[in-house]
Amino acid sequence: MKRESFRSRLGFLLVSAGCAIGIGNVWKFPYVTGEYGGGVFVLFYLLFLVIMGVPVLTMELAVGRASRKSAVLGYRTLEPTGSKWHVHGWFCLIGCYLLMMYYTTVSGWMLGYFFKFAGGAFEGIALEAVDGVFSAMRADPMEMTVWMAVMVAAGFLVCSLGLQGGLERVTKWMMLGLLGLIVVLAVHSLTLPGAGEGVRFYLLPDFGRAVEQGLGKVVTAAMNQAFFTLSLGIAAMEIFGSYMSRDNTLAGEAARICGLDTFVAIMSGLIIFPACFSFGVQPDAGPSLIFITLPKVFANMAGGRLWGGCSSCS
């Protein structure tokens, strides 16, 4: 069977960036930033993206493009005779399966919230009661399992349609929708009362606060997030690199993917932290942060039911 390729360079960029962006930016980046004190964490995160993220991403794209094969077969094709580099490909495959378990669960939460917004579950609800909606969902294993199963089925369906007809076509529109949506939400969050305090927490480095958290822990967490957000170390980007045109430079595409990834992460913080300080939500609330903060943002927006549904779907 002839190996498919991307229909356009934009398609490759948006699909690859979509793999890098994902939940790691919209969900995990804000809550990890909040847990580790804000501005100093962001500073080290950006530093690690430049000095480690882009170079490693370039190498992973290079392995994929040179082999034109899947992770395990790619390493087997390129490894010197007698070496065992293909063993790393099996670890990458295991890592992808483990990450899928993690992502499909949280994606299921977001799908559940889409239907909650669409069904008007947050319409007219008191801000104090928003927290309880997330707690109730997490206390119901059946509900979470159903939404997770739906997400897995949807993923298989898209992939079954092929690279161009499924993955590229769907991801391109979803990514463009996501980029437009986060700009709208960030602008709205910046107009909330008390937003300035949230922006200062988020973007102004406070080393005193970082020392209280443990500067070593902040630096380590920032490095981990830089690798996590670009999907490095599990061969995901090598797979996309295997479909990459030889007309495009490796470093240039890596820099563009990293740039889009960073844009979404920074904008997500500009949505969450001004809203946290406006609605009295603790910025270090952990994994539940986005599920507590964003519904309160939408509850105070014109057409919040629509924006909330679109946000959960994206």
CSV table of C-alpha atoms in Angstrom, one decimal:
chain,number,residue,atom,x,y,z
A,1,MET,CA,0.0,0.0,0.0
A,2,LYS,CA,1.4,3.4,-1.0
A,3,ARG,CA,2.1,5.6,2.0
A,4,GLU,CA,-0.1,8.7,2.2
A,5,SER,CA,1.4,12.2,2.6
A,6,PHE,CA,-0.1,15.4,3.9
A,7,ARG,CA,-2.1,17.4,1.3
A,8,SER,CA,-0.5,20.7,2.3
A,9,ARG,CA,2.2,22.1,4.4
A,10,LEU,CA,-0.4,23.9,6.5
A,11,GLY,CA,-2.0,20.5,7.1
A,12,PHE,CA,1.3,19.0,8.3
A,13,LEU,CA,1.9,22.0,10.6
A,14,LEU,CA,-1.5,22.1,12.1
A,15,VAL,CA,-1.7,18.3,12.7
A,16,SER,CA,1.8,18.2,14.2
A,17,ALA,CA,1.1,21.2,16.3
A,18,GLY,CA,-2.2,19.7,17.3
A,19,CYS,CA,-0.4,16.6,18.6
A,20,ALA,CA,2.0,18.9,20.6
A,21,ILE,CA,-0.7,21.3,21.8
A,22,GLY,CA,-3.6,19.1,23.0
A,23,ILE,CA,-4.6,18.9,26.6
A,24,GLY,CA,-1.1,19.6,27.8
A,25,ASN,CA,-1.5,23.3,27.0
A,26,VAL,CA,-5.1,24.0,27.5
A,27,TRP,CA,-5.5,21.9,30.7
A,28,LYS,CA,-2.2,21.0,32.2
A,29,PHE,CA,-0.1,24.1,31.6
A,30,PRO,CA,-2.3,26.5,33.6
A,31,TYR,CA,-2.7,24.2,36.6
A,32,VAL,CA,1.0,23.3,36.7
A,33,THR,CA,1.9,27.0,36.4
A,34,GLY,CA,-0.4,27.8,39.3
A,35,GLU,CA,1.0,25.0,41.4
A,36,TYR,CA,4.6,26.2,40.9
A,37,GLY,CA,4.1,29.9,41.6
A,38,GLY,CA,3.4,31.6,38.2
A,39,GLY,CA,5.9,33.8,36.5
A,40,VAL,CA,9.2,32.1,37.4
A,41,PHE,CA,7.8,28.7,36.2
A,42,VAL,CA,6.8,30.4,32.9
A,43,LEU,CA,10.3,31.9,32.5
A,44,PHE,CA,12.0,28.6,32.9
A,45,TYR,CA,9.4,26.8,30.7
A,46,LEU,CA,10.2,29.2,27.8
A,47,LEU,CA,13.9,28.8,28.4
A,48,PHE,CA,13.7,25.0,28.2
A,49,LEU,CA,11.6,25.1,25.1
A,50,VAL,CA,14.3,27.1,23.3
A,51,ILE,CA,17.4,25.2,24.6
A,52,MET,CA,16.0,21.7,24.7
A,53,GLY,CA,12.5,21.5,23.2
A,54,VAL,CA,13.2,22.7,19.6
A,55,PRO,CA,16.5,20.8,19.2
A,56,VAL,CA,15.0,17.5,20.4
A,57,LEU,CA,11.9,18.0,18.3
A,58,THR,CA,14.1,18.6,15.3
A,59,MET,CA,15.9,15.3,15.9
A,60,GLU,CA,12.6,13.4,16.3
A,61,LEU,CA,11.3,14.8,13.0
A,62,ALA,CA,14.6,13.9,11.4
A,63,VAL,CA,14.3,10.3,12.5
A,64,GLY,CA,10.8,10.0,11.2
A,65,ARG,CA,11.6,11.7,7.8
A,66,ALA,CA,14.7,9.6,7.3
A,67,SER,CA,13.0,6.3,7.9
A,68,ARG,CA,9.5,6.9,6.5
A,69,LYS,CA,8.3,4.3,8.9
A,70,SER,CA,6.5,3.8,12.3
A,71,ALA,CA,8.5,4.2,15.6
A,72,VAL,CA,9.7,0.6,16.0
A,73,LEU,CA,10.4,0.0,12.3
A,74,GLY,CA,12.0,3.5,12.0
A,75,TYR,CA,14.7,2.8,14.6
A,76,ARG,CA,15.2,-0.7,13.1
A,77,THR,CA,15.7,0.8,9.7
A,78,LEU,CA,18.2,3.5,10.8
A,79,GLU,CA,20.2,1.7,13.5
A,80,PRO,CA,23.7,0.5,12.7
A,81,THR,CA,24.1,-3.2,12.2
A,82,GLY,CA,24.4,-5.1,15.5
A,83,SER,CA,23.0,-2.2,17.6
A,84,LYS,CA,19.7,-2.4,19.5
A,85,TRP,CA,18.2,1.1,19.0
A,86,HIS,CA,14.9,-0.5,17.9
A,87,VAL,CA,14.3,-1.5,21.5
A,88,HIS,CA,13.8,2.2,22.3
A,89,GLY,CA,10.9,2.2,19.7
A,90,TRP,CA,9.1,-0.4,21.8
A,91,PHE,CA,9.4,1.8,24.9
A,92,CYS,CA,8.0,4.7,22.8
A,93,LEU,CA,5.1,2.6,21.8
A,94,ILE,CA,4.3,1.7,25.4
A,95,GLY,CA,4.6,5.4,26.3
A,96,CYS,CA,2.0,6.3,23.6
A,97,TYR,CA,-0.4,3.7,25.0
A,98,LEU,CA,0.0,5.0,28.5
A,99,LEU,CA,-0.4,8.6,27.4
A,100,MET,CA,-3.6,7.6,25.5
A,101,MET,CA,-5.1,6.3,28.7
A,102,TYR,CA,-4.4,9.6,30.4
A,103,TYR,CA,-5.5,11.8,27.5
A,104,THR,CA,-8.7,9.9,26.7
A,105,THR,CA,-9.8,10.2,30.3
A,106,VAL,CA,-9.4,13.9,30.4
A,107,SER,CA,-10.8,14.3,26.9
A,108,GLY,CA,-13.8,12.4,28.2
A,109,TRP,CA,-14.2,15.0,31.0
A,110,MET,CA,-14.2,17.8,28.4
A,111,LEU,CA,-16.7,16.0,26.2
A,112,GLY,CA,-18.9,15.6,29.2
A,113,TYR,CA,-18.7,19.3,29.8
A,114,PHE,CA,-19.6,20.0,26.2
A,115,PHE,CA,-22.9,18.2,26.8
A,116,LYS,CA,-23.4,19.9,30.1
A,117,PHE,CA,-23.0,23.3,28.5
A,118,ALA,CA,-25.1,22.4,25.5
A,119,GLY,CA,-27.8,21.1,27.9
A,120,GLY,CA,-27.8,24.2,30.0
A,121,ALA,CA,-26.4,22.6,33.2
A,122,PHE,CA,-24.5,25.8,34.0
A,123,GLU,CA,-27.3,28.3,33.0
A,124,GLY,CA,-28.4,30.3,36.0
A,125,ILE,CA,-26.3,28.3,38.4
A,126,ALA,CA,-24.6,30.1,41.3
A,127,LEU,CA,-20.9,30.5,40.9
A,128,GLU,CA,-20.3,28.7,44.2
A,129,ALA,CA,-22.1,25.6,42.8
A,130,VAL,CA,-19.8,25.3,39.7
A,131,ASP,CA,-17.2,23.4,41.7
A,132,GLY,CA,-19.7,20.8,42.7
A,133,VAL,CA,-20.5,19.9,39.0
A,134,PHE,CA,-16.9,18.7,38.5
A,135,SER,CA,-16.8,16.8,41.8
A,136,ALA,CA,-20.1,15.1,41.0
A,137,MET,CA,-18.8,14.0,37.6
A,138,ARG,CA,-15.6,12.6,39.1
A,139,ALA,CA,-17.6,10.7,41.7
A,140,ASP,CA,-19.5,8.9,38.9
A,141,PRO,CA,-17.2,6.2,37.3
A,142,MET,CA,-19.9,5.2,34.8
A,143,GLU,CA,-20.3,8.7,33.4
A,144,MET,CA,-16.5,9.1,33.0
A,145,THR,CA,-16.2,5.7,31.4
A,146,VAL,CA,-18.9,6.4,28.8
A,147,TRP,CA,-17.4,9.7,27.8
A,148,MET,CA,-13.9,8.1,27.6
A,149,ALA,CA,-15.2,5.3,25.4
A,150,VAL,CA,-16.9,7.8,23.1
A,151,MET,CA,-13.7,9.7,22.7
A,152,VAL,CA,-11.8,6.5,21.8
A,153,ALA,CA,-14.4,5.5,19.3
A,154,ALA,CA,-14.3,9.0,17.7
A,155,GLY,CA,-10.5,8.8,17.5
A,156,PHE,CA,-10.6,5.4,15.7
A,157,LEU,CA,-13.3,6.7,13.3
A,158,VAL,CA,-11.2,9.7,12.3
A,159,CYS,CA,-8.0,7.6,11.8
A,160,SER,CA,-10.0,5.0,9.8
A,161,LEU,CA,-10.7,7.7,7.2
A,162,GLY,CA,-7.0,8.0,6.4
A,163,LEU,CA,-4.4,10.7,6.8
A,164,GLN,CA,-5.8,13.3,4.3
A,165,GLY,CA,-9.5,12.4,4.5
A,166,GLY,CA,-9.6,11.9,8.2
A,167,LEU,CA,-6.8,13.3,10.4
A,168,GLU,CA,-5.7,16.2,8.3
A,169,ARG,CA,-9.2,17.4,7.4
A,170,VAL,CA,-10.6,17.2,10.9
A,171,THR,CA,-7.6,18.5,12.8
A,172,LYS,CA,-7.1,21.4,10.5
A,173,TRP,CA,-10.5,22.9,11.2
A,174,MET,CA,-10.4,22.0,14.9
A,175,MET,CA,-7.1,23.7,15.3
A,176,LEU,CA,-8.2,26.9,13.5
A,177,GLY,CA,-11.3,26.9,15.6
A,178,LEU,CA,-9.2,26.5,18.8
A,179,LEU,CA,-6.8,29.3,17.9
A,180,GLY,CA,-9.7,31.7,17.2
A,181,LEU,CA,-11.6,30.6,20.4
A,182,ILE,CA,-8.7,31.1,22.8
A,183,VAL,CA,-8.1,34.6,21.5
A,184,VAL,CA,-11.7,35.6,22.2
A,185,LEU,CA,-11.6,34.0,25.6
A,186,ALA,CA,-8.3,35.6,26.5
A,187,VAL,CA,-9.6,39.1,25.6
A,188,HIS,CA,-12.7,38.5,27.6
A,189,SER,CA,-10.8,37.3,30.7
A,190,LEU,CA,-8.5,40.4,30.6
A,191,THR,CA,-11.6,42.6,30.9
A,192,LEU,CA,-12.8,40.9,34.1
A,193,PRO,CA,-12.5,42.8,37.5
A,194,GLY,CA,-9.2,42.0,39.2
A,195,ALA,CA,-7.7,40.6,36.0
A,196,GLY,CA,-4.5,42.7,36.4
A,197,GLU,CA,-3.6,40.8,39.6
A,198,GLY,CA,-3.9,37.5,37.7
A,199,VAL,CA,-1.7,38.7,34.9
A,200,ARG,CA,1.0,39.8,37.3
A,201,PHE,CA,0.9,36.4,39.1
A,202,TYR,CA,1.2,34.7,35.7
A,203,LEU,CA,3.8,36.8,33.9
A,204,LEU,CA,5.8,38.7,36.4
A,205,PRO,CA,8.6,36.4,37.9
A,206,ASP,CA,8.5,36.4,41.7
A,207,PHE,CA,11.6,34.5,42.9
A,208,GLY,CA,10.5,34.8,46.5
A,209,ARG,CA,7.4,32.8,45.7
A,210,ALA,CA,9.4,30.3,43.7
A,211,VAL,CA,11.8,29.8,46.6
A,212,GLU,CA,8.9,29.1,48.8
A,213,GLN,CA,7.7,26.4,46.4
A,214,GLY,CA,11.3,25.1,46.1
A,215,LEU,CA,13.3,26.6,43.2
A,216,GLY,CA,14.6,23.2,42.2
A,217,LYS,CA,11.1,21.8,42.0
A,218,VAL,CA,10.0,24.7,39.9
A,219,VAL,CA,12.9,24.3,37.4
A,220,THR,CA,12.3,20.5,37.2
A,221,ALA,CA,8.6,21.0,36.6
A,222,ALA,CA,9.2,23.5,33.9
A,223,MET,CA,11.6,21.2,32.1
A,224,ASN,CA,9.1,18.3,32.4
A,225,GLN,CA,6.3,20.5,31.0
A,226,ALA,CA,8.5,21.6,28.1
A,227,PHE,CA,9.0,17.9,27.1
A,228,PHE,CA,5.4,16.9,27.8
A,229,THR,CA,3.8,19.8,25.9
A,230,LEU,CA,5.8,18.9,22.7
A,231,SER,CA,5.0,15.2,23.0
A,232,LEU,CA,8.8,14.4,23.1
A,233,GLY,CA,10.3,11.1,24.0
A,234,ILE,CA,7.4,8.8,22.9
A,235,ALA,CA,8.0,8.9,19.1
A,236,ALA,CA,4.8,10.8,18.4
A,237,MET,CA,6.6,13.5,16.5
A,238,GLU,CA,8.7,10.9,14.7
A,239,ILE,CA,5.5,9.5,13.3
A,240,PHE,CA,4.5,12.9,11.9
A,241,GLY,CA,8.0,13.4,10.7
A,242,SER,CA,7.7,10.2,8.6
A,243,TYR,CA,5.0,12.0,6.5
A,244,MET,CA,7.0,15.2,6.3
A,245,SER,CA,8.0,16.6,2.9
A,246,ARG,CA,11.7,16.8,2.1
A,247,ASP,CA,11.2,20.3,0.8
A,248,ASN,CA,10.8,21.7,4.3
A,249,THR,CA,13.6,22.3,6.7
A,250,LEU,CA,13.6,20.2,9.9
A,251,ALA,CA,14.6,23.1,12.2
A,252,GLY,CA,12.1,25.5,10.6
A,253,GLU,CA,9.2,23.1,11.0
A,254,ALA,CA,10.2,22.3,14.6
A,255,ALA,CA,10.4,26.0,15.4
A,256,ARG,CA,6.9,26.7,13.9
A,257,ILE,CA,5.4,23.7,15.8
A,258,CYS,CA,6.9,24.9,19.0
A,259,GLY,CA,5.8,28.5,18.3
A,260,LEU,CA,2.1,27.5,17.8
A,261,ASP,CA,2.4,25.2,20.9
A,262,THR,CA,3.7,28.0,23.0
A,263,PHE,CA,1.2,30.5,21.8
A,264,VAL,CA,-1.7,28.3,22.9
A,265,ALA,CA,-0.1,27.6,26.3
A,266,ILE,CA,0.5,31.3,27.0
A,267,MET,CA,-3.0,32.3,25.8
A,268,SER,CA,-4.5,29.5,28.0
A,269,GLY,CA,-2.8,31.1,31.0
A,270,LEU,CA,-4.2,34.5,30.0
A,271,ILE,CA,-7.7,33.0,30.1
A,272,ILE,CA,-7.3,31.1,33.4
A,273,PHE,CA,-5.3,33.3,35.7
A,274,PRO,CA,-7.2,36.6,35.3
A,275,ALA,CA,-10.4,34.6,35.8
A,276,CYS,CA,-9.0,32.9,39.0
A,277,PHE,CA,-8.3,36.2,40.7
A,278,SER,CA,-11.6,37.7,39.5
A,279,PHE,CA,-13.7,34.8,40.8
A,280,GLY,CA,-11.6,34.0,43.9
A,281,VAL,CA,-10.4,30.6,42.7
A,282,GLN,CA,-7.0,29.5,44.0
A,283,PRO,CA,-4.5,29.4,41.1
A,284,ASP,CA,-2.9,26.3,42.7
A,285,ALA,CA,-6.2,24.3,42.6
A,286,GLY,CA,-4.5,21.5,40.6
A,287,PRO,CA,-6.0,19.4,37.8
A,288,SER,CA,-9.6,20.7,38.5
A,289,LEU,CA,-8.5,24.3,37.8
A,290,ILE,CA,-9.8,24.7,34.3
A,291,PHE,CA,-13.1,22.8,35.1
A,292,ILE,CA,-13.8,25.2,37.9
A,293,THR,CA,-12.6,28.5,36.4
A,294,LEU,CA,-13.8,28.3,32.8
A,295,PRO,CA,-17.5,27.6,33.6
A,296,LYS,CA,-17.4,30.8,35.8
A,297,VAL,CA,-16.0,32.7,32.9
A,298,PHE,CA,-18.7,31.5,30.6
A,299,ALA,CA,-21.4,32.1,33.1
A,300,ASN,CA,-20.4,35.8,33.0
A,301,MET,CA,-20.2,36.0,29.2
A,302,ALA,CA,-22.9,36.9,26.7
A,303,GLY,CA,-23.8,33.7,25.0
A,304,GLY,CA,-21.8,31.8,27.6
A,305,ARG,CA,-23.7,28.6,26.9
A,306,LEU,CA,-22.5,28.7,23.3
A,307,TRP,CA,-18.9,29.7,24.1
A,308,GLY,CA,-18.7,27.0,26.8
A,309,GLY,CA,-19.9,24.3,24.4
A,310,CYS,CA,-17.5,25.4,21.7
A,311,SER,CA,-14.6,25.5,24.2
A,312,SER,CA,-15.3,22.0,25.5
A,313,CYS,CA,-15.6,20.6,22.0
A,314,SER,CA,-12.3,22.2,20.9
